[in-house]
Amino acid sequence: MDAAAVLQTFSLSKYFGDFAAVQDVNLQVRRGEIVGLLGPNGAGKSTTIKMLSTLLRPSAGTAQLLGWDILQHPYRVRQQIGIIFQDASLDNRLTGRENLEFHCMVYKVPKNERAARIKHVLEMVDLSDVADRFVKLYSGGMKRRLEIARGLLHRPAILFLDEPTVGLDPQTRATIWEYVRHLVQQYGMGVLMTTHYMEEAEHCHYIAIIDRGRIIAQGSPAQLKTLAADGDQIYLETADNTAALAWLRDTHGLSASASGAGLKFALPQGDTRLGRVLADFPQEIQRIKIHQPTLEDVFLNLTGRQIRGEESDAHDRLKVAAQRRGKL
Amino acid sequence: MHWEGICAIWLRDTKAMFRERSRIFGSIMRPILWLIIMGNGLRPAMQNATGIEYTKFIFPGVVGMTLIFTSIHSATSIIWDREFGFLREVMVAPLHRSAIVIGKALGGSTQATIQGLITLAFAPLVGLWPTPLQILRIILLMLLISFSLTSLGILIASRMSSFEGFGSISNFVVMPLYFLSGSIYPLNNLPLWLKALTAINPLSYGVDAMRGQIINVYHFSIYTDLMAVGGFGALMLALAIPMFNKS
């Protein structure tokens, strides 16, 4: 295990019957690193988080947190993780502060540090003013912030964020990201987050794309983008598109095609010819647009599907699998 | 043992209870109905059977009824917590399942005992004036009985995912336990089959102990009563902990 690694999984797998919800997942999260588990709903992200937080026993494989095995030392592991769930897990009948006090008690935060830590996390998420109000009076964004504050009270080595910004407005979403980045910088904790938002994955240092329970690609966002089918897509509008088309084909061997009022062509990954092509271009270019590949394109290329097209959860997939076997 | 964890769970459930006052006051109605209407309605007919004034005879049973209804009902907090997500916070905490179950059982017992005390306050209404020492003993007894019954409630709730399901199952358990407990009729001279059923009902012993403390009439003995109630509680707790783990 890498010295800087906080979390390492070893062929982590979970089967429900003969349905593989998670299969052979190998992941690593280092200190100060945000790792994203990106995939459509039902890909196995939440199941992975559940296994890592010792709520669900893996069918095969295991994982280690700071060297503690999740199967052999579940309570040590729990002490080291902070989890921010997809749905609220606060007690609405308690005040914000009481929710934090409860957390301190069950995580055995030293008694003489509690008041100071609670004050600190409340300030960090800007909830000091409303700390003594009942949580049922909080807005969705305030609740999520309180959960983040709570997840940090026991100073975990790793933070799991399960779809941390689902259902939040863009402004709150941005604030939450600010907190997360700040935390990583200040405390050097590792973060493992799941998301099906492509834009959010861009915040990660490292991304693992998961589909149907398997990790199909992993790397930094830049590395992953090299896995898109095409590199940059270039769209040009010229005075004479037909002549330009022929010139591109004959001089540079680029097969362009007509597109709208102009033409478009693709440059393969790592191709550096664009500057020369444009410098040599025989006629005036009226308009140019360059489309760089996104993670969406990467997912599309790897799976042949769009990430948002798949809105089924693991349970639905399980049902479909069972129906196929004639069990339902 | 994670004492502070147990304490945290207990404290949270107890706080939540005090914040829902309607629940406390709502449950005052039931004992009043039983005492005043059933007690007085049945008094002329039951006088000979019990040998003492029927309203006095039924009083410990009414306290027992408060305990069983509140104890079993308190376990719905588990379903509540699951529904509203708080259970996840508890389940991922470095807290052993036994600590969660014991914390919950203590929370439920506290709640039931407080309700029991409120019911006990009606004692002068039927002409009973328990001494402070009696009240202390009754409190301890109520804690023991409600701890056992709450554990039974937790055992049921850990396998239930809906309030409706819990409601029907608990009625299936609560009503027979209550009617077979000797709360409303004496246990002597019963047909054999009924005698057998009351003998295996843990609440019979709870109510018997309570009646012993309040009006000094025993059917069994206090030792039998304590052992039966305590043993039942330990068994329920032992069953509830692994069940809770799976839920």
Coordinates of C-alpha atoms in Angstrom, one line a residue:
Chain A
M1 CA 0.0 0.0 0.0
D2 CA 1.2 3.4 -1.0
A3 CA 2.5 5.4 2.0
A4 CA 0.2 8.3 1.2
A5 CA -2.8 6.1 0.6
V6 CA -5.7 6.6 3.0
L7 CA -7.9 4.1 1.3
Q8 CA -7.1 1.1 -0.9
T9 CA -9.5 -1.5 -2.2
F10 CA -8.6 -4.9 -3.4
S11 CA -10.9 -6.5 -6.0
L12 CA -13.9 -5.3 -4.0
S13 CA -17.0 -7.1 -5.2
K14 CA -20.6 -7.5 -4.2
Y15 CA -23.0 -10.0 -5.7
F16 CA -26.7 -10.1 -5.0
G17 CA -27.4 -13.7 -6.1
D18 CA -25.6 -14.0 -9.4
F19 CA -26.1 -10.3 -10.1
A20 CA -22.8 -8.4 -9.8
A21 CA -23.5 -5.0 -8.3
V22 CA -19.8 -4.3 -7.8
Q23 CA -17.1 -6.3 -9.4
D24 CA -13.3 -6.3 -8.9
V25 CA -13.1 -2.6 -7.9
N26 CA -9.5 -1.5 -7.3
L27 CA -9.3 2.1 -6.1
Q28 CA -6.9 4.2 -4.2
V29 CA -7.4 7.5 -2.4
R30 CA -4.4 9.4 -1.2
R31 CA -4.1 12.1 1.4
G32 CA -5.2 15.5 0.1
E33 CA -6.8 13.9 -3.0
I34 CA -10.3 14.1 -4.2
V35 CA -11.3 11.0 -6.1
G36 CA -14.5 10.8 -8.0
L37 CA -16.5 7.7 -8.7
L38 CA -18.4 8.6 -11.8
G39 CA -21.1 6.6 -13.3
P40 CA -24.8 6.5 -14.1
N41 CA -27.3 5.7 -11.4
G42 CA -27.2 2.0 -10.6
A43 CA -23.6 1.6 -11.6
G44 CA -22.6 0.4 -8.2
K45 CA -21.4 3.6 -6.6
S46 CA -23.5 3.6 -3.5
T47 CA -22.9 -0.1 -3.0
T48 CA -19.2 0.6 -3.1
I49 CA -19.6 3.3 -0.5
K50 CA -21.7 1.1 1.7
M51 CA -19.1 -1.6 1.7
L52 CA -16.3 0.8 2.4
S53 CA -18.3 2.2 5.4
T54 CA -18.8 -1.3 6.6
L55 CA -22.6 -1.2 6.2
L56 CA -22.5 -4.0 3.7
R57 CA -20.3 -7.0 3.7
P58 CA -18.4 -7.5 0.4
S59 CA -18.9 -10.8 -1.4
A60 CA -15.3 -11.0 -2.3
G61 CA -12.2 -8.8 -2.0
T62 CA -11.7 -6.2 0.7
A63 CA -10.4 -2.7 1.4
Q64 CA -8.1 -1.0 3.8
L65 CA -8.4 2.3 5.5
L66 CA -5.1 3.6 6.9
G67 CA -4.1 0.0 6.9
W68 CA -7.2 -1.3 8.8
D69 CA -9.1 -3.9 7.0
I70 CA -12.8 -3.2 6.6
L71 CA -13.7 -6.8 7.4
Q72 CA -11.4 -7.4 10.4
H73 CA -11.6 -4.0 12.1
P74 CA -14.9 -2.4 11.1
Y75 CA -15.0 -0.2 14.2
R76 CA -11.5 1.2 13.6
V77 CA -12.5 1.9 10.1
R78 CA -15.7 3.7 11.1
Q79 CA -13.8 5.9 13.5
Q80 CA -11.7 7.0 10.5
I81 CA -14.5 7.9 8.1
G82 CA -16.8 10.8 7.7
I83 CA -19.8 10.3 5.5
I84 CA -22.1 12.7 3.9
F85 CA -25.1 10.8 2.7
Q86 CA -27.2 11.4 -0.4
D87 CA -30.3 11.9 1.7
A88 CA -30.4 13.8 5.0
S89 CA -29.5 11.8 8.0
L90 CA -30.1 14.4 10.7
D91 CA -32.6 14.4 13.5
N92 CA -35.1 17.1 12.7
R93 CA -36.4 17.3 16.2
L94 CA -33.0 18.2 17.6
T95 CA -31.2 21.5 17.1
G96 CA -28.2 21.8 14.8
R97 CA -25.9 21.9 17.8
E98 CA -27.6 18.9 19.4
N99 CA -27.0 16.8 16.3
L100 CA -23.4 17.7 16.5
E101 CA -23.3 16.8 20.2
F102 CA -24.8 13.5 19.5
H103 CA -22.1 12.8 16.9
C104 CA -19.3 13.8 19.4
M105 CA -20.7 11.3 21.9
V106 CA -20.9 8.3 19.6
Y107 CA -17.6 9.0 18.0
K108 CA -15.9 9.6 21.4
V109 CA -14.6 13.0 20.6
P110 CA -12.6 14.0 23.8
K111 CA -15.0 15.8 26.1
N112 CA -12.7 18.9 26.7
E113 CA -12.5 19.5 22.9
R114 CA -16.1 19.2 22.0
A115 CA -17.3 22.7 22.5
A116 CA -14.4 24.1 20.5
R117 CA -14.7 21.7 17.6
I118 CA -18.4 22.2 17.4
K119 CA -17.9 26.0 17.3
H120 CA -15.2 25.6 14.7
V121 CA -17.2 23.4 12.3
L122 CA -20.2 25.6 12.7
E123 CA -18.2 28.6 11.7
M124 CA -16.7 26.8 8.7
V125 CA -20.1 26.1 7.2
D126 CA -21.6 29.4 8.3
L127 CA -24.3 28.0 10.6
S128 CA -23.2 29.5 13.9
D129 CA -26.2 31.9 13.9
V130 CA -28.8 29.1 13.5
A131 CA -27.0 26.4 15.5
D132 CA -29.7 26.4 18.3
R133 CA -32.6 26.2 15.9
F134 CA -34.4 23.0 15.2
V135 CA -33.1 21.3 12.1
K136 CA -36.6 20.9 10.8
L137 CA -36.5 24.7 10.2
Y138 CA -33.3 24.4 8.0
S139 CA -33.3 24.7 4.2
G140 CA -31.9 21.8 2.1
G141 CA -28.6 23.6 1.7
M142 CA -28.3 24.3 5.4
K143 CA -29.0 20.7 6.2
R144 CA -26.3 19.5 3.8
R145 CA -23.8 22.0 5.3
L146 CA -24.7 20.7 8.8
E147 CA -24.0 17.2 7.6
I148 CA -20.7 18.2 6.3
A149 CA -19.8 19.9 9.5
R150 CA -20.9 16.8 11.4
G151 CA -18.8 14.5 9.2
L152 CA -15.7 16.5 10.2
L153 CA -16.2 16.6 14.0
H154 CA -14.2 13.4 14.7
R155 CA -11.4 14.4 12.2
P156 CA -11.7 11.5 9.9
A157 CA -8.9 10.6 7.6
I158 CA -11.3 10.2 4.7
L159 CA -14.5 11.7 3.8
F160 CA -17.1 9.9 1.7
L161 CA -19.5 12.1 -0.2
D162 CA -22.4 10.2 -1.8
E163 CA -23.8 12.5 -4.5
P164 CA -23.1 15.5 -2.3
T165 CA -24.9 18.1 -4.4
V166 CA -27.9 16.3 -5.7
G167 CA -31.0 18.4 -5.3
L168 CA -29.2 21.6 -4.4
D169 CA -29.3 24.8 -6.3
P170 CA -26.2 25.9 -8.3
Q171 CA -25.2 28.5 -5.8
T172 CA -25.3 26.0 -2.9
R173 CA -23.5 23.5 -5.0
A174 CA -20.7 25.9 -5.6
T175 CA -20.4 26.7 -1.9
I176 CA -20.3 23.0 -1.0
W177 CA -17.4 22.5 -3.5
E178 CA -15.6 25.4 -2.0
Y179 CA -15.8 23.8 1.5
V180 CA -14.7 20.4 0.2
R181 CA -11.6 21.9 -1.6
H182 CA -10.8 24.0 1.5
L183 CA -11.0 20.9 3.7
V184 CA -8.7 18.9 1.6
Q185 CA -6.2 21.7 1.6
Q186 CA -6.4 22.5 5.2
Y187 CA -6.6 19.0 6.7
G188 CA -5.1 16.9 3.9
M189 CA -7.9 14.4 4.2
G190 CA -8.7 12.1 1.3
V191 CA -12.1 12.5 -0.3
L192 CA -14.0 9.8 -2.2
M193 CA -17.1 11.1 -3.8
T194 CA -19.7 9.6 -6.1
T195 CA -21.5 11.6 -8.7
H196 CA -23.3 11.3 -12.0
Y197 CA -22.7 14.9 -12.8
M198 CA -20.0 15.3 -15.4
E199 CA -19.3 18.9 -14.4
E200 CA -18.7 17.8 -10.8
A201 CA -16.2 15.2 -11.8
E202 CA -14.0 17.9 -13.2
H203 CA -13.4 19.1 -9.6
C204 CA -11.7 15.7 -8.8
H205 CA -8.0 15.1 -9.0
Y206 CA -8.6 11.6 -10.0
I207 CA -11.7 9.9 -11.5
A208 CA -12.8 6.3 -11.8
I209 CA -15.5 5.7 -14.3
I210 CA -17.8 2.9 -13.1
D211 CA -20.4 1.2 -15.2
R212 CA -22.4 -1.9 -14.4
G213 CA -20.4 -2.6 -11.3
R214 CA -17.0 -2.4 -13.0
I215 CA -14.4 0.3 -13.2
I216 CA -14.0 0.8 -16.9
A217 CA -11.4 3.6 -16.9
Q218 CA -9.5 5.7 -14.3
G219 CA -7.1 8.6 -14.4
S220 CA -7.0 12.3 -14.0
P221 CA -9.7 14.2 -15.9
A222 CA -7.1 15.2 -18.5
Q223 CA -5.9 11.6 -18.9
L224 CA -9.4 10.3 -19.2
K225 CA -10.3 12.8 -21.9
T226 CA -7.7 11.2 -24.2
L227 CA -10.0 8.2 -24.2
A228 CA -12.7 10.0 -26.1
A229 CA -13.2 8.7 -29.6
D230 CA -12.0 11.8 -31.2
G231 CA -9.7 14.5 -30.1
D232 CA -10.7 18.1 -30.7
Q233 CA -13.6 18.8 -33.0
I234 CA -13.0 21.8 -35.2
Y235 CA -15.7 23.7 -36.9
L236 CA -14.9 26.3 -39.5
E237 CA -16.9 28.7 -41.6
T238 CA -15.1 30.0 -44.7
A239 CA -16.1 31.9 -47.9
D240 CA -15.8 28.7 -49.9
N241 CA -16.4 25.6 -47.8
T242 CA -16.2 23.2 -50.8
A243 CA -12.7 24.4 -51.7
A244 CA -11.6 24.4 -48.1
L245 CA -12.9 20.8 -47.8
A246 CA -10.8 19.7 -50.8
W247 CA -7.7 21.6 -49.5
L248 CA -7.9 19.9 -46.1
R249 CA -8.2 16.5 -47.7
D250 CA -5.4 17.1 -50.2
T251 CA -2.9 19.0 -48.2
H252 CA -3.3 17.5 -44.7
G253 CA -5.2 14.3 -45.3
L254 CA -8.0 15.4 -43.0
S255 CA -11.5 14.2 -43.9
A256 CA -13.8 17.1 -43.2
S257 CA -17.5 17.1 -43.8
A258 CA -20.1 19.8 -44.4
S259 CA -21.9 20.9 -41.2
G260 CA -24.5 23.7 -41.1
A261 CA -23.1 26.8 -42.7
G262 CA -19.5 25.5 -42.5
L263 CA -17.5 22.3 -42.2
K264 CA -16.1 20.3 -39.4
F265 CA -13.2 17.9 -38.9
A266 CA -11.7 16.1 -36.1
L267 CA -8.1 15.9 -35.0
P268 CA -7.0 12.7 -33.4
Q269 CA -5.8 12.8 -29.8
G270 CA -2.4 14.4 -29.4
D271 CA -2.4 15.8 -32.9
T272 CA -0.6 19.2 -32.9
R273 CA -1.2 20.1 -36.5
L274 CA -4.0 22.6 -35.8
G275 CA -1.7 25.7 -35.6
R276 CA -0.1 24.8 -39.0
V277 CA -3.4 24.1 -40.7
L278 CA -4.8 27.4 -39.6
A279 CA -1.6 29.3 -40.5
D280 CA -1.5 27.7 -44.0
F281 CA -5.2 28.0 -44.6
P282 CA -5.7 29.3 -48.2
Q283 CA -8.7 31.5 -47.5
E284 CA -10.2 33.7 -44.9
I285 CA -11.7 31.9 -41.9
Q286 CA -14.9 33.7 -40.9
R287 CA -15.6 31.7 -37.8
I288 CA -13.9 28.9 -35.8
K289 CA -15.2 26.8 -33.0
I290 CA -13.1 24.2 -31.2
H291 CA -14.9 21.5 -29.1
Q292 CA -12.7 19.7 -26.7
P293 CA -13.8 16.3 -25.5
T294 CA -15.7 16.1 -22.2
L295 CA -16.0 13.2 -19.8
E296 CA -19.5 12.7 -21.3
D297 CA -17.8 11.9 -24.6
V298 CA -15.4 9.6 -22.8
F299 CA -18.3 7.7 -21.2
L300 CA -20.2 7.6 -24.5
N301 CA -17.1 6.2 -26.3
L302 CA -16.4 3.6 -23.6
T303 CA -20.0 2.3 -23.2
G304 CA -21.9 3.5 -26.2
R305 CA -24.4 5.1 -23.9
Q306 CA -25.0 8.5 -22.4
I307 CA -24.4 8.7 -18.7
R308 CA -27.7 10.5 -18.1
G309 CA -29.7 8.2 -20.2
E310 CA -29.5 5.5 -17.6
E311 CA -31.8 6.5 -14.8
S312 CA -32.3 3.1 -13.3
D313 CA -30.9 2.2 -9.9
A314 CA -29.3 -1.0 -8.8
H315 CA -32.5 -2.3 -7.6
D316 CA -34.2 -1.9 -11.0
R317 CA -31.2 -3.5 -12.7
L318 CA -31.5 -6.4 -10.2
K319 CA -35.1 -6.8 -11.0
V320 CA -34.4 -6.8 -14.7
A321 CA -31.7 -9.3 -14.2
A322 CA -34.0 -11.5 -12.2
Q323 CA -36.8 -11.2 -14.7
R324 CA -34.4 -12.3 -17.4
R325 CA -33.6 -15.4 -15.4
G326 CA -37.4 -16.0 -15.1
K327 CA -37.4 -15.6 -11.3
L328 CA -39.9 -12.9 -11.0
Chain B
M1 CA -18.9 -1.3 26.3
H2 CA -19.5 2.0 24.7
W3 CA -21.3 3.7 27.7
E4 CA -21.3 7.1 26.2
G5 CA -22.8 5.8 23.0
I6 CA -25.7 4.2 24.9
C7 CA -26.1 7.4 26.8
A8 CA -26.2 9.4 23.5
I9 CA -28.9 7.2 22.1
W10 CA -30.9 7.3 25.3
L11 CA -30.5 11.1 25.6
R12 CA -31.6 11.8 22.1
D13 CA -34.7 9.6 22.3
T14 CA -35.6 11.1 25.7
K15 CA -35.2 14.7 24.4
A16 CA -37.3 13.9 21.4
M17 CA -40.0 12.5 23.6
F18 CA -40.2 15.6 25.8
R19 CA -40.5 17.7 22.7
E20 CA -43.6 15.8 21.6
R21 CA -45.8 16.6 24.5
S22 CA -48.9 15.6 22.7
R23 CA -47.7 12.0 22.9
I24 CA -47.5 12.3 26.7
F25 CA -50.8 13.9 27.2
G26 CA -52.5 11.8 24.5
S27 CA -51.8 8.6 26.4
I28 CA -53.4 9.9 29.6
M29 CA -56.8 9.3 28.1
R30 CA -56.5 5.5 27.9
P31 CA -55.9 4.8 31.6
I32 CA -58.6 7.3 32.6
L33 CA -61.1 5.5 30.4
W34 CA -60.2 2.1 31.8
L35 CA -60.2 3.2 35.4
I36 CA -63.3 5.3 35.4
I37 CA -65.5 3.6 32.9
M38 CA -64.4 0.0 32.8
G39 CA -63.5 0.0 36.5
N40 CA -66.8 1.4 37.7
G41 CA -68.8 -0.4 35.1
L42 CA -67.5 -3.8 36.1
R43 CA -67.2 -3.1 39.8
P44 CA -70.6 -4.5 40.9
A45 CA -70.1 -7.7 38.8
M46 CA -66.4 -8.3 39.7
Q47 CA -66.6 -7.5 43.4
N48 CA -67.0 -11.1 44.5
A49 CA -64.4 -12.5 42.1
T50 CA -61.5 -10.3 43.3
G51 CA -62.3 -10.0 46.9
I52 CA -61.3 -6.4 47.0
E53 CA -62.8 -3.3 45.5
Y54 CA -62.6 -3.8 41.7
T55 CA -61.2 -0.3 40.9
K56 CA -58.4 -1.0 43.3
F57 CA -57.8 -4.4 41.7
I58 CA -57.7 -3.1 38.2
F59 CA -55.5 -0.1 39.0
P60 CA -52.1 -1.9 38.8
G61 CA -53.3 -3.5 35.6
V62 CA -54.0 -0.1 34.1
V63 CA -50.5 1.0 35.0
G64 CA -49.3 -2.2 33.3
M65 CA -51.4 -1.4 30.3
T66 CA -49.7 2.1 30.1
L67 CA -46.3 0.4 30.3
I68 CA -47.0 -2.1 27.5
F69 CA -48.6 0.3 25.1
T70 CA -45.9 2.9 25.6
S71 CA -43.0 0.5 25.6
I72 CA -44.0 -1.3 22.4
H73 CA -45.0 2.0 20.7
S74 CA -41.6 3.6 21.6
A75 CA -39.9 1.1 19.3
T76 CA -41.5 2.9 16.3
S77 CA -38.7 5.4 16.8
I78 CA -36.5 2.9 15.0
I79 CA -38.9 2.8 12.0
W80 CA -39.1 6.6 12.2
D81 CA -35.3 6.9 12.2
R82 CA -35.0 4.6 9.3
E83 CA -37.7 6.5 7.4
F84 CA -36.1 9.9 8.0
G85 CA -32.5 8.8 7.6
F86 CA -31.2 9.3 11.1
L87 CA -30.6 5.5 11.5
R88 CA -27.8 5.7 8.9
E89 CA -25.9 8.2 11.1
V90 CA -26.2 5.7 13.9
M91 CA -25.4 2.6 11.8
V92 CA -22.1 4.0 10.4
A93 CA -21.0 5.3 13.8
P94 CA -18.3 3.3 15.6
L95 CA -21.0 1.9 17.9
H96 CA -21.7 -1.7 18.5
R97 CA -25.2 -2.9 17.7
S98 CA -25.7 -3.9 21.3
A99 CA -25.1 -0.4 22.4
I100 CA -27.7 0.9 19.9
V101 CA -30.3 -1.6 21.1
I102 CA -29.6 -1.1 24.8
G103 CA -29.7 2.7 24.3
K104 CA -33.0 2.4 22.5
A105 CA -34.4 0.0 25.1
L106 CA -33.4 2.5 27.9
G107 CA -35.0 5.4 26.0
G108 CA -38.2 3.4 25.6
S109 CA -38.2 2.4 29.3
T110 CA -37.7 5.9 30.4
Q111 CA -40.6 7.0 28.3
A112 CA -42.9 4.2 29.5
T113 CA -41.9 4.7 33.1
I114 CA -42.7 8.4 32.9
Q115 CA -46.1 7.5 31.4
G116 CA -46.5 4.9 34.1
L117 CA -45.8 7.6 36.8
I118 CA -48.5 9.8 35.2
T119 CA -50.9 6.9 35.5
L120 CA -49.8 6.3 39.0
A121 CA -50.8 9.8 39.9
F122 CA -54.4 8.7 39.5
A123 CA -54.1 6.3 42.4
P124 CA -55.9 8.6 44.9
L125 CA -58.9 8.5 42.4
V126 CA -59.5 4.9 43.4
G127 CA -58.6 5.5 47.0
L128 CA -55.0 4.3 46.9
W129 CA -52.2 6.4 48.6
P130 CA -48.9 4.8 47.9
T131 CA -46.0 5.8 50.3
P132 CA -42.8 7.3 48.9
L133 CA -41.0 4.0 49.5
Q134 CA -43.7 2.2 47.6
I135 CA -43.5 4.7 44.8
L136 CA -39.7 4.1 44.6
R137 CA -40.2 0.4 44.4
I138 CA -42.9 0.8 41.8
I139 CA -40.6 3.0 39.7
L140 CA -37.8 0.4 39.7
L141 CA -40.4 -2.3 38.8
M142 CA -41.8 -0.1 36.0
L143 CA -38.3 0.3 34.6
L144 CA -37.7 -3.4 34.6
I145 CA -41.0 -4.2 33.0
S146 CA -40.8 -1.6 30.4
F147 CA -37.2 -2.5 29.5
S148 CA -38.3 -6.0 28.8
L149 CA -41.3 -4.9 26.8
T150 CA -39.3 -2.3 24.8
S151 CA -36.8 -5.0 23.9
L152 CA -39.7 -7.0 22.5
G153 CA -40.8 -3.9 20.6
I154 CA -37.3 -3.4 19.2
L155 CA -37.3 -7.0 18.1
I156 CA -40.5 -6.5 16.1
A157 CA -39.4 -3.1 14.8
S158 CA -36.1 -4.2 13.5
R159 CA -37.8 -6.5 11.0
M160 CA -40.4 -3.9 10.0
S161 CA -40.0 -1.3 7.4
S162 CA -43.4 0.5 7.7
F163 CA -45.5 2.0 10.4
E164 CA -48.5 0.2 9.2
G165 CA -46.8 -3.2 9.4
F166 CA -45.5 -2.4 12.9
G167 CA -49.0 -1.3 13.9
S168 CA -50.7 -4.5 12.9
I169 CA -48.0 -6.8 14.3
S170 CA -47.8 -4.9 17.5
N171 CA -51.6 -5.1 18.0
F172 CA -51.3 -8.8 17.4
V173 CA -48.8 -8.9 20.3
V174 CA -50.0 -6.1 22.6
M175 CA -53.7 -7.0 22.8
P176 CA -53.2 -10.7 23.7
L177 CA -50.4 -9.9 26.2
Y178 CA -52.7 -7.4 27.9
F179 CA -55.8 -9.5 27.9
L180 CA -54.0 -12.6 29.1
S181 CA -52.1 -10.8 31.9
G182 CA -54.5 -10.8 34.7
S183 CA -54.8 -7.0 34.5
I184 CA -58.5 -7.0 34.4
Y185 CA -59.5 -10.3 36.0
P186 CA -57.9 -12.4 38.7
L187 CA -55.8 -15.4 37.6
N188 CA -57.4 -17.9 40.1
N189 CA -60.1 -20.3 39.0
L190 CA -59.4 -19.9 35.3
P191 CA -60.0 -22.7 32.8
L192 CA -56.9 -24.7 32.3
W193 CA -56.1 -23.5 28.8
L194 CA -56.4 -19.8 29.9
K195 CA -54.3 -20.5 32.9
A196 CA -51.6 -22.0 30.8
L197 CA -51.6 -18.9 28.5
T198 CA -51.5 -16.5 31.4
A199 CA -48.6 -18.5 32.9
I200 CA -46.4 -18.1 29.9
N201 CA -47.3 -14.4 29.5
P202 CA -44.4 -12.2 30.9
L203 CA -46.8 -9.4 31.5
S204 CA -48.8 -11.5 34.0
Y205 CA -45.7 -11.5 36.2
G206 CA -45.2 -7.8 35.7
V207 CA -48.8 -6.9 36.6
D208 CA -48.6 -9.4 39.6
A209 CA -45.5 -7.7 40.9
M210 CA -47.1 -4.3 40.5
R211 CA -50.3 -5.4 42.2
G212 CA -48.2 -6.8 45.0
Q213 CA -46.5 -3.5 45.5
I214 CA -49.6 -1.4 45.2
I215 CA -52.3 -3.4 47.0
N216 CA -50.2 -6.2 48.5
V217 CA -52.0 -9.0 46.7
Y218 CA -49.8 -11.6 44.9
H219 CA -50.8 -14.5 42.7
F220 CA -47.2 -15.6 42.2
S221 CA -44.5 -14.3 44.4
I222 CA -42.3 -11.2 44.0
Y223 CA -39.3 -13.4 43.3
T224 CA -41.0 -15.4 40.6
D225 CA -42.3 -12.2 39.1
L226 CA -38.9 -10.5 39.0
M227 CA -37.2 -13.6 37.5
A228 CA -39.9 -14.0 34.9
V229 CA -39.8 -10.4 33.8
G230 CA -36.1 -10.1 33.9
G231 CA -35.5 -13.4 32.1
F232 CA -38.0 -12.4 29.4
G233 CA -36.2 -9.0 29.0
A234 CA -32.8 -10.7 28.7
L235 CA -34.1 -13.1 26.1
M236 CA -35.7 -10.4 24.1
L237 CA -32.6 -8.3 24.2
A238 CA -30.4 -11.2 23.2
L239 CA -32.7 -11.8 20.2
A240 CA -33.1 -8.1 19.3
I241 CA -29.3 -7.4 19.0
P242 CA -28.6 -9.9 16.2
M243 CA -31.9 -9.0 14.4
F244 CA -31.0 -5.3 14.5
N245 CA -27.6 -6.1 13.0
K246 CA -29.3 -7.6 9.9
S247 CA -31.8 -4.8 9.5

